[in-house]
XYZ file of C-alpha atoms in Angstrom:
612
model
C 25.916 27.045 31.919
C 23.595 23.792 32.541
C 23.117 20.711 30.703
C 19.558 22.054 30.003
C 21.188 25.472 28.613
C 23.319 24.033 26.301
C 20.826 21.560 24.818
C 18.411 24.094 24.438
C 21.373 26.616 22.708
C 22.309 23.782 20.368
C 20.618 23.517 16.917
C 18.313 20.891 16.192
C 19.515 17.358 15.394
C 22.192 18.979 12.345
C 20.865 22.287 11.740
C 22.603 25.057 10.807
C 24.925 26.748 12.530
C 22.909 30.181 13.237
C 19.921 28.312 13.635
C 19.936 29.735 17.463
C 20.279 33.430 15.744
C 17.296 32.906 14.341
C 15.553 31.421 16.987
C 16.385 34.268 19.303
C 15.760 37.165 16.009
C 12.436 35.579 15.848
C 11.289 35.572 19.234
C 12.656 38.930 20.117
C 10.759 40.660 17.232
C 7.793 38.347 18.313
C 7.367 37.322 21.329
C 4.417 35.743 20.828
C 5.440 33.536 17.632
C 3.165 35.300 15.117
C 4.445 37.077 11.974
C 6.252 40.095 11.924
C 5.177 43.257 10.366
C 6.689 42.746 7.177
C 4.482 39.560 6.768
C 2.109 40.052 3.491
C -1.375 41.663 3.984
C -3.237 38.635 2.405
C -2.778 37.134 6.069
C -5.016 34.225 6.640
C -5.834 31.459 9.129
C -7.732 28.324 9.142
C -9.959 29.280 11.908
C -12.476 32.299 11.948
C -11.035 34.132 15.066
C -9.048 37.809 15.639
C -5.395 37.122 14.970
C -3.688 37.711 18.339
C -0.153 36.922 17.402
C 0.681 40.266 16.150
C 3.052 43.093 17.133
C 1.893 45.999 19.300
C 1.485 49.419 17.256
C 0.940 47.177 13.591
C -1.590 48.502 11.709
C -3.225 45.250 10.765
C -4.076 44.078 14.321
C -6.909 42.274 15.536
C -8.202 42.098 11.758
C -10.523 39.238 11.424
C -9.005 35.868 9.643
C -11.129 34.534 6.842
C -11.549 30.765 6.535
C -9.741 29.543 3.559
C -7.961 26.189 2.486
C -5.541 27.188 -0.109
C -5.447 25.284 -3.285
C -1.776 24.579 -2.892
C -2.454 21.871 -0.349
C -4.567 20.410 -2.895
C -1.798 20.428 -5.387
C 1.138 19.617 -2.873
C -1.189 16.327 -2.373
C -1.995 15.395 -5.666
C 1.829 15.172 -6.685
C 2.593 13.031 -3.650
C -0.586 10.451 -4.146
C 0.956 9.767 -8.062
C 3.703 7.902 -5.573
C 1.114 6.394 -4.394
C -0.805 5.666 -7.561
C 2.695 4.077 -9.089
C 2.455 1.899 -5.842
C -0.835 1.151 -6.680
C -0.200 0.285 -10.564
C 3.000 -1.229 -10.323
C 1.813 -4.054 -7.178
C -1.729 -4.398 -9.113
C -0.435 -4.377 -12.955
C 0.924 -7.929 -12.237
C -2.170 -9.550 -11.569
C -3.338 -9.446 -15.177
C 0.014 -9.254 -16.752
C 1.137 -12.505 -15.096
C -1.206 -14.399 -17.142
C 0.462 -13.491 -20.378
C 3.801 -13.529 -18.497
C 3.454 -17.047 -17.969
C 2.503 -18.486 -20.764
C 5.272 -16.190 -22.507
C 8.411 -17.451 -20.311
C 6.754 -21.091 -19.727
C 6.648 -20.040 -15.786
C 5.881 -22.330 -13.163
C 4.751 -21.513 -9.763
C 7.966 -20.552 -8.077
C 8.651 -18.367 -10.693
C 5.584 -16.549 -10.469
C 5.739 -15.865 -7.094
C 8.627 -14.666 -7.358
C 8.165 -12.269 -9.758
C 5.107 -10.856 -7.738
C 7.038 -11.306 -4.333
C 10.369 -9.794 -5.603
C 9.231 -6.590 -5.789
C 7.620 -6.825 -2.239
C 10.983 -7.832 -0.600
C 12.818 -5.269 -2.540
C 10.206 -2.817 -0.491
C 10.681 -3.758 2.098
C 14.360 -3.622 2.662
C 14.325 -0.329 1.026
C 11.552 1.269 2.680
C 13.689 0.808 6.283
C 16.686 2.470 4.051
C 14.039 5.670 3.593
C 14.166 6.224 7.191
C 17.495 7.073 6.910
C 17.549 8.746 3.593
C 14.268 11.292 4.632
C 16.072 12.104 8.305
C 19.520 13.233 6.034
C 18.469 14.557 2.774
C 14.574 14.979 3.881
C 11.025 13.988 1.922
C 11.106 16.238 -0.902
C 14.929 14.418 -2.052
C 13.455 10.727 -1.436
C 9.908 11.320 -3.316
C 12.152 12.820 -6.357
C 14.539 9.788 -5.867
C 11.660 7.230 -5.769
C 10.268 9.185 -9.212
C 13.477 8.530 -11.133
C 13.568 4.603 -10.118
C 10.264 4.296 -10.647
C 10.363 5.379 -14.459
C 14.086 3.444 -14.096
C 12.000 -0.061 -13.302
C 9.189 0.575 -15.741
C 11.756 0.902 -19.070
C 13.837 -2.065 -17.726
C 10.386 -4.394 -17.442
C 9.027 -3.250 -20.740
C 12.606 -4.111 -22.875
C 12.624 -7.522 -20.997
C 13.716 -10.163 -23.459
C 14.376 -12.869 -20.368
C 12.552 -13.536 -17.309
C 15.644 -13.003 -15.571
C 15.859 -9.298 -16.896
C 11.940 -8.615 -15.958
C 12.618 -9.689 -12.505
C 15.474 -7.496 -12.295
C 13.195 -4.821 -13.377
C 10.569 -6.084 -10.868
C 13.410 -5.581 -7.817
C 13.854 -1.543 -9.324
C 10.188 -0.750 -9.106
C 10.323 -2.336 -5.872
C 13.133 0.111 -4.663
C 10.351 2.783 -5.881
C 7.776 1.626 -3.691
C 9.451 1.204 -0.678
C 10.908 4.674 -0.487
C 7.387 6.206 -1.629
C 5.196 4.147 0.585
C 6.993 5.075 3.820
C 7.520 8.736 2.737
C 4.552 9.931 1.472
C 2.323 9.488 3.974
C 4.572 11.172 6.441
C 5.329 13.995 4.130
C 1.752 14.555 3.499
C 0.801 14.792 7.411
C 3.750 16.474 8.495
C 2.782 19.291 5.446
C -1.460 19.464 6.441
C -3.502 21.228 8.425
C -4.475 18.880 11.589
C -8.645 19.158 10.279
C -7.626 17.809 7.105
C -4.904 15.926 7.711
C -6.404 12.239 7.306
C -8.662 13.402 4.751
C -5.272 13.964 2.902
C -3.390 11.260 3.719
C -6.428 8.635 2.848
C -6.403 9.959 -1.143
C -2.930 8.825 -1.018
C -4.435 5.654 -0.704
C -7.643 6.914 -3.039
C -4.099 6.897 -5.376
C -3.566 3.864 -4.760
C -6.540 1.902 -5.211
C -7.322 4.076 -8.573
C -3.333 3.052 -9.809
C -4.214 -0.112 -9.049
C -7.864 0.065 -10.795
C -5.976 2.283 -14.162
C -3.473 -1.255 -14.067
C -6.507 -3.603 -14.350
C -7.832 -1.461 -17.139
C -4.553 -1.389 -19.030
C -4.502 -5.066 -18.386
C -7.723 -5.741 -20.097
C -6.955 -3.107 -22.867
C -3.796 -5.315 -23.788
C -4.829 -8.419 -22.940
C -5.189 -9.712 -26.351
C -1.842 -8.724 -27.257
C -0.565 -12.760 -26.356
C 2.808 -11.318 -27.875
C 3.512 -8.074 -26.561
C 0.760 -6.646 -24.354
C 2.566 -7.977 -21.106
C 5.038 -4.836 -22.235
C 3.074 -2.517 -22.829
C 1.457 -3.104 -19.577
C 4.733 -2.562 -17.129
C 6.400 0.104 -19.142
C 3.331 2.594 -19.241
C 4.114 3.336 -15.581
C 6.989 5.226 -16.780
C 4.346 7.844 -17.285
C 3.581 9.124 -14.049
C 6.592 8.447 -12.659
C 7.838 11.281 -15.452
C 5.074 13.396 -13.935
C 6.104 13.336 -10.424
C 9.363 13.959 -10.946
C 8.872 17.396 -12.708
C 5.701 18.586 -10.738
C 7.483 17.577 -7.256
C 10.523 19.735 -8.517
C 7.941 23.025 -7.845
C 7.107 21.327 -4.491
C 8.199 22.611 -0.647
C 10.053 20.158 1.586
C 8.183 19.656 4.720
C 8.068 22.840 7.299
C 8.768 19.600 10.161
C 11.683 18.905 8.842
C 12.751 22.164 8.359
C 12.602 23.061 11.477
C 14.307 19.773 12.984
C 17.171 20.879 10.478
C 17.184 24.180 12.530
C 16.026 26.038 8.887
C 13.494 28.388 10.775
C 12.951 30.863 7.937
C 12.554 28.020 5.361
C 9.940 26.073 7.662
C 7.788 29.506 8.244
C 7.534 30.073 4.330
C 6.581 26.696 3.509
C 4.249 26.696 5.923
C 2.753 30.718 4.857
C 2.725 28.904 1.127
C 0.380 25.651 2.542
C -1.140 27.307 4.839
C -2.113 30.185 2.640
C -0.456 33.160 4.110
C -2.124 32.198 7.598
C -0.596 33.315 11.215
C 1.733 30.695 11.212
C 4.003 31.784 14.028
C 1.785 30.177 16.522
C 2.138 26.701 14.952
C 5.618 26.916 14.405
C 6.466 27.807 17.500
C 4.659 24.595 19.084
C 6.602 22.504 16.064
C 9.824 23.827 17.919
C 8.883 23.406 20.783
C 8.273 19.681 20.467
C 11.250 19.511 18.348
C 13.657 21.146 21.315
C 11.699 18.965 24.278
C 12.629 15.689 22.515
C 16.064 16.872 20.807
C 16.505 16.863 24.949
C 14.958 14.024 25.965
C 17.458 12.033 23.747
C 20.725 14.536 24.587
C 19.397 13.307 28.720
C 19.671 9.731 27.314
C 22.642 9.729 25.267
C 24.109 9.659 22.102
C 22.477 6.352 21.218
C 20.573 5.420 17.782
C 17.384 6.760 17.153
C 16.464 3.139 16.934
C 17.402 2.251 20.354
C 15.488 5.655 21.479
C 12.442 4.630 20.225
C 12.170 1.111 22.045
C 13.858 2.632 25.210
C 11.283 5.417 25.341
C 7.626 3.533 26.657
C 5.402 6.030 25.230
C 7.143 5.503 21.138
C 7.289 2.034 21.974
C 3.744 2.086 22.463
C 2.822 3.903 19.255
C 5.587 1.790 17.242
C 3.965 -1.596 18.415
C 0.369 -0.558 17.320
C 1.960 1.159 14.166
C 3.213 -2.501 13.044
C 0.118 -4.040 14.401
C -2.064 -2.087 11.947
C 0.567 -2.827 8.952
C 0.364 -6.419 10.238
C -3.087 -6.915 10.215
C -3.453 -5.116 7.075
C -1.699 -7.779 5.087
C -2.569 -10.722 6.923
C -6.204 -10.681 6.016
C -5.292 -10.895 2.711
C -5.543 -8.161 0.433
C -2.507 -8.195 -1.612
C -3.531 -11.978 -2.202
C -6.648 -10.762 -3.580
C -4.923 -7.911 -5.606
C -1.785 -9.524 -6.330
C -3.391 -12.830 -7.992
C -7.141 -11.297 -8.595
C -7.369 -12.494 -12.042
C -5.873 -16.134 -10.715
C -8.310 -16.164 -8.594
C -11.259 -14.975 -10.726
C -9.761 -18.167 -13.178
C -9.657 -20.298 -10.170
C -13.640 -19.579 -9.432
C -14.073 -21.298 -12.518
C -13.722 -18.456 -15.173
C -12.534 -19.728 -18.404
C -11.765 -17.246 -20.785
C -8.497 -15.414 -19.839
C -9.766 -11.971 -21.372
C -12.734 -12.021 -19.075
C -10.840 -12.889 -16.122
C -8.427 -10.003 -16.189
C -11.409 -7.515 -17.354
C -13.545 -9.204 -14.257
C -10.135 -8.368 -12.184
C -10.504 -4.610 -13.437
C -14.088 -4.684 -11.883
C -13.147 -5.526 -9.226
C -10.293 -2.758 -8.576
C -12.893 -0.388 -9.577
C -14.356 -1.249 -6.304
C -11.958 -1.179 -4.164
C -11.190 2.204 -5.950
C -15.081 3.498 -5.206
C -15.018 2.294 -1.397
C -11.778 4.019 -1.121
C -13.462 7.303 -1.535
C -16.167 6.788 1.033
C -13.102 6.213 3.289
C -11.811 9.476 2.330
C -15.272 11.076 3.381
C -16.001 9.328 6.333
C -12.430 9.723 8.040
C -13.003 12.678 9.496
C -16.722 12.198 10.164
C -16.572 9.166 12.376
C -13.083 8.929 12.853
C -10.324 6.557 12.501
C -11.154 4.130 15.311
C -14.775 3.155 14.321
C -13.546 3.142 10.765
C -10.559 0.633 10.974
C -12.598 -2.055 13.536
C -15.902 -1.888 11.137
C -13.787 -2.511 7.943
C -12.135 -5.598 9.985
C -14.853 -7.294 10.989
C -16.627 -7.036 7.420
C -13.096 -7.968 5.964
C -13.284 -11.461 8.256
C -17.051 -12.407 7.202
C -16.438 -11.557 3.208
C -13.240 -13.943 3.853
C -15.517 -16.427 5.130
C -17.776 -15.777 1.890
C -15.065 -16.245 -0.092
C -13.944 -19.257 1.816
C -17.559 -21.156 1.482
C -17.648 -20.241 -2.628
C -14.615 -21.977 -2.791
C -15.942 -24.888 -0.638
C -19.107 -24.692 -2.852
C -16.925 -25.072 -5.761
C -14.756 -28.152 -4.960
C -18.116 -29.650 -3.521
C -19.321 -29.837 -6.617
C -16.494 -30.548 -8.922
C -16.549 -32.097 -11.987
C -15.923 -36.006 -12.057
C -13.041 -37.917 -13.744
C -15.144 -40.173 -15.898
C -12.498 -41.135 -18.525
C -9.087 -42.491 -18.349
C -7.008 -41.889 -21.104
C -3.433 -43.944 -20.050
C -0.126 -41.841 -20.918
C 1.629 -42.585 -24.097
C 4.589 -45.439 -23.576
C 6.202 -47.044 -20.507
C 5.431 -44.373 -17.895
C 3.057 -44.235 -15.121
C 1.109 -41.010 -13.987
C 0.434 -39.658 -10.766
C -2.509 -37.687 -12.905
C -4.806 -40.404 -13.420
C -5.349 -41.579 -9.835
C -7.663 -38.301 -9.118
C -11.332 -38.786 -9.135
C -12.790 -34.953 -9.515
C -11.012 -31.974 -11.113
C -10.701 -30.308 -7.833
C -7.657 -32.802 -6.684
C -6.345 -32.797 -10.630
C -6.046 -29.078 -10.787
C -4.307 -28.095 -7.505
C -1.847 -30.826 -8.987
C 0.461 -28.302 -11.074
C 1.630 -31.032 -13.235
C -2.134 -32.036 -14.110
C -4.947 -30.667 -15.805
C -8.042 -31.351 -16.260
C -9.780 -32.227 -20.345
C -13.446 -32.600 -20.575
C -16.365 -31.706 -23.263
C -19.079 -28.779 -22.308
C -22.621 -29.984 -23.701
C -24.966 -27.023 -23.727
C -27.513 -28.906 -22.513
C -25.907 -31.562 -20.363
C -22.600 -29.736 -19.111
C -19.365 -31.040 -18.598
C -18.901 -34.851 -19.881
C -15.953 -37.034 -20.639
C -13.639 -35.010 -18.245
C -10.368 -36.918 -17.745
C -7.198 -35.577 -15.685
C -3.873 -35.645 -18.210
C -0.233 -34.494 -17.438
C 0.845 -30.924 -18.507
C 2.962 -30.796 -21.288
C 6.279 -29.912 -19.994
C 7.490 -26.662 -18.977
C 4.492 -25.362 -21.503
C 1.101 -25.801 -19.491
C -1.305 -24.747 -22.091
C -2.093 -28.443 -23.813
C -1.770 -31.906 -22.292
C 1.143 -34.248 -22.886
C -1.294 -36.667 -24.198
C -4.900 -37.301 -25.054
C -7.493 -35.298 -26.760
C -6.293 -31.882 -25.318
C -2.307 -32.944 -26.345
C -2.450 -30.573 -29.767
C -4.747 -28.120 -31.573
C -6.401 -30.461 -34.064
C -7.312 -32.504 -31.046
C -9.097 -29.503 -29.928
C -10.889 -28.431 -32.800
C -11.367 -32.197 -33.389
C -13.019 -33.266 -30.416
C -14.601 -29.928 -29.302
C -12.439 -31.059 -25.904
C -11.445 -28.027 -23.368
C -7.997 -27.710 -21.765
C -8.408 -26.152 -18.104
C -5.144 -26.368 -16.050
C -5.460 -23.454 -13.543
C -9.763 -24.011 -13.263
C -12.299 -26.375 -12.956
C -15.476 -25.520 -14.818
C -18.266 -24.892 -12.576
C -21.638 -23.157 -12.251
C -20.602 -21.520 -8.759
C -18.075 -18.779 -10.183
C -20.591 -15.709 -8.707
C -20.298 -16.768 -5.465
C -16.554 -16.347 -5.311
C -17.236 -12.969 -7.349
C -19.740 -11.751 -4.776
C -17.242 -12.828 -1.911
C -14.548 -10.451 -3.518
C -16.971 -7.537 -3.956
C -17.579 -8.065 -0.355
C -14.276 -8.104 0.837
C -13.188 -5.176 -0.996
C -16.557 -2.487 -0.155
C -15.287 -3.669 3.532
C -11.533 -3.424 3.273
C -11.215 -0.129 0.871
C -12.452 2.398 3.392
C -10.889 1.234 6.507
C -8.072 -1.122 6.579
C -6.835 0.047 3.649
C -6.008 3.317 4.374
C -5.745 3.263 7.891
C -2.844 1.608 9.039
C -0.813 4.103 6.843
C -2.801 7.201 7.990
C -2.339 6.241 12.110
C 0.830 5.179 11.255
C 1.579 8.976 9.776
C 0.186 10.801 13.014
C 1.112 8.988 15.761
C 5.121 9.298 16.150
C 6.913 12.339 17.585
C 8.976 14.631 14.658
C 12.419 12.578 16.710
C 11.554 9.135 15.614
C 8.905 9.999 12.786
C 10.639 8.838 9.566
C 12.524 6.030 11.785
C 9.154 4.764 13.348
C 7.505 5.083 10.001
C 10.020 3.287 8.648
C 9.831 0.323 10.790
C 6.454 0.106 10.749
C 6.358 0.036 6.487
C 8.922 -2.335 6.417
C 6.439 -4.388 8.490
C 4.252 -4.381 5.867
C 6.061 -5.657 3.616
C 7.430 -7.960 5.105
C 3.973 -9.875 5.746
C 3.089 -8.633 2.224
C 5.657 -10.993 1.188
C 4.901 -13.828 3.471
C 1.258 -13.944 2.055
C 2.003 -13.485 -1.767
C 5.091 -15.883 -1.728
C 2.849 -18.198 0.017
C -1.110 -17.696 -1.418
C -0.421 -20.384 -4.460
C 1.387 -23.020 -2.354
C -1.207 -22.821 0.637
C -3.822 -23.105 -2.315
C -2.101 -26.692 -3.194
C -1.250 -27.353 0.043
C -4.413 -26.890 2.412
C -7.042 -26.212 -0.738
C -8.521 -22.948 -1.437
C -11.335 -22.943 0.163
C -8.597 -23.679 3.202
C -6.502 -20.351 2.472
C -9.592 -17.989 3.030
C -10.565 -19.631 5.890
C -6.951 -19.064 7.751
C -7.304 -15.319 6.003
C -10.549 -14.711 7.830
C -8.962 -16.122 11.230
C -6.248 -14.093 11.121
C -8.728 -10.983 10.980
C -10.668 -11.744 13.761
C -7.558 -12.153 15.765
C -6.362 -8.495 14.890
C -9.739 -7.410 15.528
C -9.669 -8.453 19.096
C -5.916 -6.987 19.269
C -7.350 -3.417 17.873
C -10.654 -3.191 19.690
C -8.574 -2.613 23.220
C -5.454 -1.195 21.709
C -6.581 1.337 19.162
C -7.146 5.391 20.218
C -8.546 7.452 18.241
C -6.610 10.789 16.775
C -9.201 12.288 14.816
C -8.941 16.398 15.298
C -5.608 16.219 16.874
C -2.575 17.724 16.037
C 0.452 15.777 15.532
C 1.915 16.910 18.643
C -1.160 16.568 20.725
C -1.255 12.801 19.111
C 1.894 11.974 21.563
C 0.232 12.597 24.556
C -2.440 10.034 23.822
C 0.569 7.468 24.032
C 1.688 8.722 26.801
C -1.138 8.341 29.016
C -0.953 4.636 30.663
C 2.452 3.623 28.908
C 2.679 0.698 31.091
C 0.561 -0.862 28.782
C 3.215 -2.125 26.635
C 6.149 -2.987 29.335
C-alpha cells in the first residue's frame, strides 16, 4: 500500500477509530454524497433546484427543493453573538465606570491603564491558548468555558473591596474574551450557509457594539451612585454570561470540526439541523474532501506543528499575514481608544459635568451600535472589499476631525491670570504654566477659575492636586468645599473649559458612522473565511491574539501620548496610521463575498509569491 493509501485510510487529525467505516458505509450507500433513503421527507435545500444526490429507485427523487433558511441558524447565532455582546460590555463598561473607579481607589494614571489594559493582555495571551483548546475539545466546549469565566470575572469585580482584587477580576473577564473573540467568529462561519455567512458573522459584531452601547447605558443609569454604582456596573454582566451558558448547552458543535474529528454521522446531523433538513451530502462530502487533501498535505510534510505548517505553506502564509494586517489596522486607528476612554475623552473636550460625560459616552455607542447594522446589510450587497477600504479612509479623515477639535481647543485655552503661591516653603512646578492646556496635561496640576455667565471664564489659576485624591487643589480657592461654595470657584483637573466641546463630539460621531460598518466587523469576518479547516482555529488564533496585542499597545499608551505629544497630537498619529493600512489593503485585500469556505483557499493560492 502507498503513502497516499494510507493517509487517505487514516482518520482525520484524531478521529475515531471507525471513522474510515463510515466513510466507506457512506459512500457505498451513496455514491454521490447525498442522503440516504432513510433521510426525513421534510428534505430541503438552500437553492431552488431538483435534488440530484439521491439513490436510484427512491421514491422521493428529483422532488423540487423549496428555499428555506431555518430558524435554527438564527438561534445558533444569537447564542454565540451574547459572547460577543459580553466582549462588547465588559471592554466598553470601563469607560464610564473608570470615572467613579478613580475617584473611589484615588487612581492615578498608571493605574488606570492598567485596569483597562489588563484585561486586554489577559486576551490576548488567552485567545492564542483557544487555538489549542477549540482544535482538542472543539467550539461548542470553549464558548461554554468562556460563559462560566465570564460570569466568574463579573462576581469577582462587583465584590471588589481593593483595587488589587478588581484588577484581578479585570484579568478573569479578560480570559473570557479572549477565548470568545477568537472562537466565535470561526464557529459561526464554519456552522453557516456560504450566502449568509458574513451576514452572520457581522451581528456578532452587531453584539458587540450593542454590549458595548447596553454598558454605556448602565453606566449612565448608575452614574450617580458615587458609592456603589461602579459595582453594579461590572457585576451585571454576570447576566448574559448565565444566559449563554444554558442556551449554548442546547447548541450543535460545528459539522467542520466534526468531520476533522472523523465524527461523520455527527457532522451530517448538525448540518441536516442548520441547514434545515437540506441535501447535505453534497456539502459534506466537499468538507471531507478538503479535510483529507490537507490532512495529506501536512502527513507529505511531516509531523511538524500546525504552527510551523502554516508559515511553511505560501498560500496560509498569505491569508495569515493579511488576517493580522486587518486585526492590526483595526486597532491602530484607534477605536478601543475611543471606546475604552470615551467618556475621558468627552471630559477632555471640555465637558464638565461627569454625569453628562458618561451619558454623552452612551450616545455615542449608540452609534457605533446603529452603523453596525448597516454593516450587517451592506456585507453581502457590496461586499467585504469595498466595505473595509471605504470605512478606512472615512476612519482617517474623522481622526483628522477629531485631531483639529482638539487643536481648536488648546488654541483657545483659557489663560492663567492669577497666581495663587503654594502654602509654606515649597516651590511648584504648577504655577509656571500660562493657559490651562499645559496645566491640565500636567497630572499633578489642575486648573481653578470662575465661569461668569456673561463674561466666561475669569480668575483661572493652575494649583497642585491634592495628593493621591485629585478632586480639590492642595491649596487656594478650590483646596476645600467651603472654598467652593465660597468663591463660586470650579475645580477642573482632567478638562479645560471651553466653548469648542461639539467639535470633538462631531469628530467622534464621524469616526464611529465610518468605523462601525467596515473596520469593525471586518477584520474578524475575513479573518473567519479565509483559513483552510487544518490551520483554522490556529490561524484564527494568531491573528486575534494580534489584536490584542495592538489593543493593548494603544490603550496602555492613549493617556501618556495625550501628556506626552498633546491630544490634538494622538489623533493626528491615529489618522496616519490609517492611511498607511489603507494603502497596505487597497493592493492586498480580495474579496470573498459568495464563496464558500473552501473555495476562499483558492483565492490565496493564486499568485502566492506575493508574500515570499
Amino acid at each position: 500500500m502507498g503513502r497516499k493509501d494510507k493517509i487517505e485510510n487514516q482518520p482525520l487529525l484524531g478521529s475515531s477509530p471507525n471513522a474510515n467505516d463510515q466513510r466507506s458505509q457512506r459512500h457505498s450507500s451513496d455514491p454521490e454524497g447525498g442522503l440516504s433513503t432513510d433521510t426525513p421527507t421534510s428534505d430541503m435545500s438552500c437553492n431552488s433546484e431538483i435534488d440530484e444526490h439521491v439513490l436510484p429507485g427512491n421514491k422521493y427523487h428529483a422532488i423540487p427543493l423549496k428555499t428555506r433558511t431555518p430558524l435554527f441558524i438564527y438561534v445558533l447565532t444569537f447564542f454565540s453573538a451574547i459572547g460577543g455582546f459580553l466582549f462588547g460590555y465588559d471592554t466598553g463598561v470601563i469607560s464610564g465606570a473608570m470615572i467613579l473607579i478613580r475617584d473611589r481607589f484615588h487612581l492615578n494614571s498608571l493605574w488606570q491603564e492598567l485596569i483597562v489594559s489588563v484585561t486586554i493582555g489577559s486576551a490576548a495571551l488567552f485567545s492564542i491558548f483557544a487555538g489549542k483548546m477549540n482544535d482538542r475539545f472543539g467550539r461548542k466546549f470553549t464558548i461554554l468555558t468562556a460563559s462560566f469565566v465570564f460570569m466568574l470575572g463579573a462576581i469577582v469585580m462587583g465584590v471588589a473591596g481593593s483595587k488589587e482584587m478588581l484588577l484581578g477580576g479585570r484579568v478573569v473577564v479578560g480570559i473570557g474574551i479572549g477565548l470568545s473573540s477568537m472562537t466565535i467568529p470561526m464557529y459561526i462561519a464554519e456552522s453557516a450557509p456560504y450566502e449568509m455567512r458574513g451576514r452572520l458573522v457581522v451581528i456578532n459584531n452587531m453584539f458587540i457594539t450593542g454590549g458595548q452601547f447596553v454598558a454605556s447605558c448602565i453606566d449612565g443609569a448608575f452614574s450617580y451612585d458615587h458609592t456603589d454604582g461602579w459595582r453594579y456596573m461590572l457585576g451585571l454582566a454576570g447576566v448574559p454570561a448565565l444566559i449563554q451558558f444554558i442556551g449554548f448547552i442546547f447548541m450543535p458543535e460545528s459539522p467542520r470540526w466534526l468531520v476533522i474529528r472523523g465524527k461523520l454521522d455527527k457532522a451530517r446531523h448538525v448540518l441536516q439541523l442548520i441547514r434545515g433538513y437540506q441535501s447535505v451530502g453534497k456539502e459534506l462530502q466537499q468538507i471531507e474532501q478538503t479535510s483529507i487533501a490537507a490532512h495529506q498535505a501536512v502527513q507529505e510534510k511531516g509531523q511538524g506543528s500546525v504552527f510551523l505548517e502554516i508559515f511553511r505553506t505560501p498560500h496560509v502564509r498569505k491569508a495569515l499575514l493579511l488576517g493580522c494586517c486587518l486585526q492590526m489596522f483595526q486597532q491602530i486607528s484607534g477605536i478601543n481608544t475611543v471606546m475604552y476612554y470615551s467618556a475621558t475623552i468627552i471630559r477632555m473636550s471640555g465637558v464638565r459635568d461627569a454625569s453628562s460625560a458618561i451619558w454623552l459616552a452612551a450616545a455615542t455607542a449608540f452609534i457605533n451600535f446603529i452603523f453596525t447594522l448597516l454593516g450587517v446589510y451592506l456585507v453581502e450587497k457590496i461586499g467585504r472589499r469595498p466595505l473595509t477600504l471605504v470605512s478606512l479612509l472615512g476612519t482617517a479623515i474623522s481622526l483628522m476631525l477629531l485631531a483639529i477639535g482638539f487643536q481648536v481647543v488648546a488654541t483657545n485655552s483659557p489663560s492663567v491670570a492669577l497666581n495663587e503661591p503654594p502654602v509654606g516653603n515649597y516651590s511648584s512646578s504648577c504655577n509656571t504654566y500660562s493657559v490651562c492646556e499645559g496645566c491640565v496635561n500636567n497630572p499633578n496640576c489642575g486648573f481653578c477659575y470662575i465661569d461668569v455667565p456673561t463674561i466666561g471664564v475669569t480668575n483661572g489659576s493652575c494649583l497642585d492636586t491634592l495628593g493621591s485624591d485629585p478632586v480639590m487643589s492642595d491649596y487656594g480657592r478650590c483646596s476645600n468645599s467651603t472654598g467652593l461654595a465660597k468663591d463660586q470657584a470650579i475645580w477642573a483637573y482632567d478638562f479645560c473649559p471651553t466653548a469648542f466641546s461639539w467639535m470633538t463630539l462631531l469628530g467622534l460621531v464621524l469616526y464611529l458612522a465610518a468605523f462601525a460598518p467596515g473596520m469593525g466587523p471586518m477584520p474578524w469576518t475575513i479573518n473567519s473565511e479565509i483559513y483552510p479547516l487544518w490551520a483554522r482555529s490556529t490561524a484564527v488564533s494568531i491573528a486575534t491574539a494580534t489584536n490584542w496585542i495592538f489593543n493593548l499597545v494603544i490603550s496602555m499608551t492613549f493617556l501618556t501620548l495625550t501628556q506626552t505629544i498633546t491630544k490634538y497630537g494622538a489623533f493626528w498619529l491615529y489618522s496616519g496610521l490609517a492611511l498607511l493600512g489603507l494603502a497596505f489593503l487597497f493592493f492586498r485585500l480580495p474579496e470573498t463575498k459568495g464563496k464558500s469556505l473552501e473555495e476562499v483557499e483558492e483565492l490565496f493560492k493564486q499568485e502566492s509569491e506575493w508574500d515570499t
